Each structure stands twice: as structure tokens, then as C-alpha cells.
Amino acid sequence: EMPGERWLSAADEHAGLFALAGAGLLAIDVLLPVPSSIVGTMLGARLGFLPGFVATFAGIMIGQVGAYAASRWLLRRRAGELPAAPTLLALFLSRPVPVLAEATALAAGAAQLSWRQFLLACGGGNVVYALALALNGAELVPGAPIGPGLLLPMLLPAAGWLVWQRSRRSTSNGG
């Protein structure tokens, strides 16, 4: 038996609590520095692909929607003093990038971006992010090389940031 194999069992009586705890951590990521890529990967590893995806997506969306709603309500009177709303592309691409994901959700709410636009852009980006994390975690099987499985949670935020920077440069250059 590999170390931690029993802990990673997806079928024991504590799997539901693990899913709730993981989703809860992801939901409070807008307030506290929670390593969402590692939590999402571990949810996929512990629960399997589909339950890990559902828990990861639910936690991320609850946190992002909460941040959007709070800033929309709390900052609604300051609309003239705030910068423009982030683009939908920025909302979509920022999902895996720590701090930027939360900041764009807060900025979207403060700028009164419509609920529909926010949910489509943020939700679409979170689907891709949660799918990648849960699949990565589900592929972390005992006996498999750990390096590649833990590389994705570290590279995904960096890749998201690089793509966002490139898209930002191309739109500011007019192309």
C-alpha cells in the first residue's frame, strides 16, 4: 500500500465531507490566500474526476459570485470613481491566476457588469479551470510519477497570466 492511499480513497464515508471542505476552501479564496490549483487537484485525486470537478467548480463559483455580488452592492454608488469594467476576455482568462481572478470579479461587480455577462465569462473560465484541475487530480494514481501531476497546478496560473498579458498587449496595440 502506498502512503496516503487510504486517505485518497474516493469511496469511504468521509468523501462528502472532503468535498464540502474543499469547496468551502475554494469559496473563501476571494478573502484568504488559498492555493486553489492545489485544492482542486486534490479534490480530483480524492473524489475522482466528476465529483472532483463538481466540488471544484461549485467552490470557485460560489466565491466568485459572492465577490461580484458584494462589490456590485457595496460599490454601486461609486461607479463614477471606479475604472472601467474588465473585458469578458480578461474575466475568462484570469480564472487560474491567483489574485487576478478575485480582482477581476470584484472589478466586474463594482463596474456593474451585467449578471449574464459575468456568469458566462467567469463560469466559462471556471469550467475550463475546474476540468483541468479535476482531471489532473484524477490522474494522480498510486505508483504514477508525482512530478507531472503536481506540475499542472503550478503551470496553469502562469500560463493564464501569460495569455492574459499577451491579449492585453494586442488590444492596447490595436490588433
PDB file of N, CA and C in Angstrom, residues 1-9 140-146:
ATOM      1  N   GLU A   1       0.850  -1.186   0.000  1.00  0.00           N
ATOM      2  CA  GLU A   1       0.000   0.000   0.000  1.00  0.00           C
ATOM      3  C   GLU A   1       0.891   1.242   0.000  1.00  0.00           C
ATOM      4  N   MET A   2       0.526   2.185  -0.855  1.00  0.00           N
ATOM      5  CA  MET A   2       1.272   3.442  -0.958  1.00  0.00           C
ATOM      6  C   MET A   2       0.909   4.350   0.221  1.00  0.00           C
ATOM      7  N   PRO A   3       1.848   5.187   0.662  1.00  0.00           N
ATOM      8  CA  PRO A   3       1.497   6.143   1.723  1.00  0.00           C
ATOM      9  C   PRO A   3       0.348   7.045   1.271  1.00  0.00           C
ATOM     10  N   GLY A   4      -0.625   7.219   2.117  1.00  0.00           N
ATOM     11  CA  GLY A   4      -1.752   8.086   1.795  1.00  0.00           C
ATOM     12  C   GLY A   4      -2.820   7.435   0.936  1.00  0.00           C
ATOM     13  N   GLU A   5      -2.651   6.163   0.577  1.00  0.00           N
ATOM     14  CA  GLU A   5      -3.619   5.504  -0.309  1.00  0.00           C
ATOM     15  C   GLU A   5      -4.996   5.426   0.334  1.00  0.00           C
ATOM     16  N   ARG A   6      -5.061   5.099   1.624  1.00  0.00           N
ATOM     17  CA  ARG A   6      -6.346   5.060   2.303  1.00  0.00           C
ATOM     18  C   ARG A   6      -6.974   6.446   2.394  1.00  0.00           C
ATOM     19  N   TRP A   7      -6.154   7.452   2.626  1.00  0.00           N
ATOM     20  CA  TRP A   7      -6.643   8.826   2.707  1.00  0.00           C
ATOM     21  C   TRP A   7      -7.242   9.272   1.382  1.00  0.00           C
ATOM     22  N   LEU A   8      -6.679   8.794   0.275  1.00  0.00           N
ATOM     23  CA  LEU A   8      -7.170   9.183  -1.046  1.00  0.00           C
ATOM     24  C   LEU A   8      -8.323   8.317  -1.540  1.00  0.00           C
ATOM     25  N   SER A   9      -8.842   7.433  -0.714  1.00  0.00           N
ATOM     26  CA  SER A   9      -9.954   6.592  -1.132  1.00  0.00           C
ATOM     27  C   SER A   9     -11.183   7.449  -1.412  1.00  0.00           C
ATOM     28  N   LEU A 140      -3.715  11.394 -10.826  1.00  0.00           N
ATOM     29  CA  LEU A 140      -2.690  11.134  -9.818  1.00  0.00           C
ATOM     30  C   LEU A 140      -3.000   9.803  -9.151  1.00  0.00           C
ATOM     31  N   VAL A 141      -2.509   8.758  -9.697  1.00  0.00           N
ATOM     32  CA  VAL A 141      -2.798   7.428  -9.149  1.00  0.00           C
ATOM     33  C   VAL A 141      -1.567   6.902  -8.430  1.00  0.00           C
ATOM     34  N   PRO A 142      -1.762   6.041  -7.419  1.00  0.00           N
ATOM     35  CA  PRO A 142      -0.611   5.466  -6.728  1.00  0.00           C
ATOM     36  C   PRO A 142       0.298   4.746  -7.721  1.00  0.00           C
ATOM     37  N   GLY A 143       1.577   4.982  -7.596  1.00  0.00           N
ATOM     38  CA  GLY A 143       2.542   4.344  -8.469  1.00  0.00           C
ATOM     39  C   GLY A 143       2.888   5.193  -9.685  1.00  0.00           C
ATOM     40  N   ALA A 144       2.093   6.223  -9.969  1.00  0.00           N
ATOM     41  CA  ALA A 144       2.371   7.090 -11.105  1.00  0.00           C
ATOM     42  C   ALA A 144       3.381   8.153 -10.675  1.00  0.00           C
ATOM     43  N   PRO A 145       4.099   8.698 -11.638  1.00  0.00           N
ATOM     44  CA  PRO A 145       5.053   9.755 -11.260  1.00  0.00           C
ATOM     45  C   PRO A 145       4.307  10.972 -10.725  1.00  0.00           C
ATOM     46  N   ILE A 146       4.708  11.450  -9.576  1.00  0.00           N
ATOM     47  CA  ILE A 146       4.032  12.576  -8.932  1.00  0.00           C
ATOM     48  C   ILE A 146       4.364  13.887  -9.630  1.00  0.00           C
TER      49      ILE A 146
END
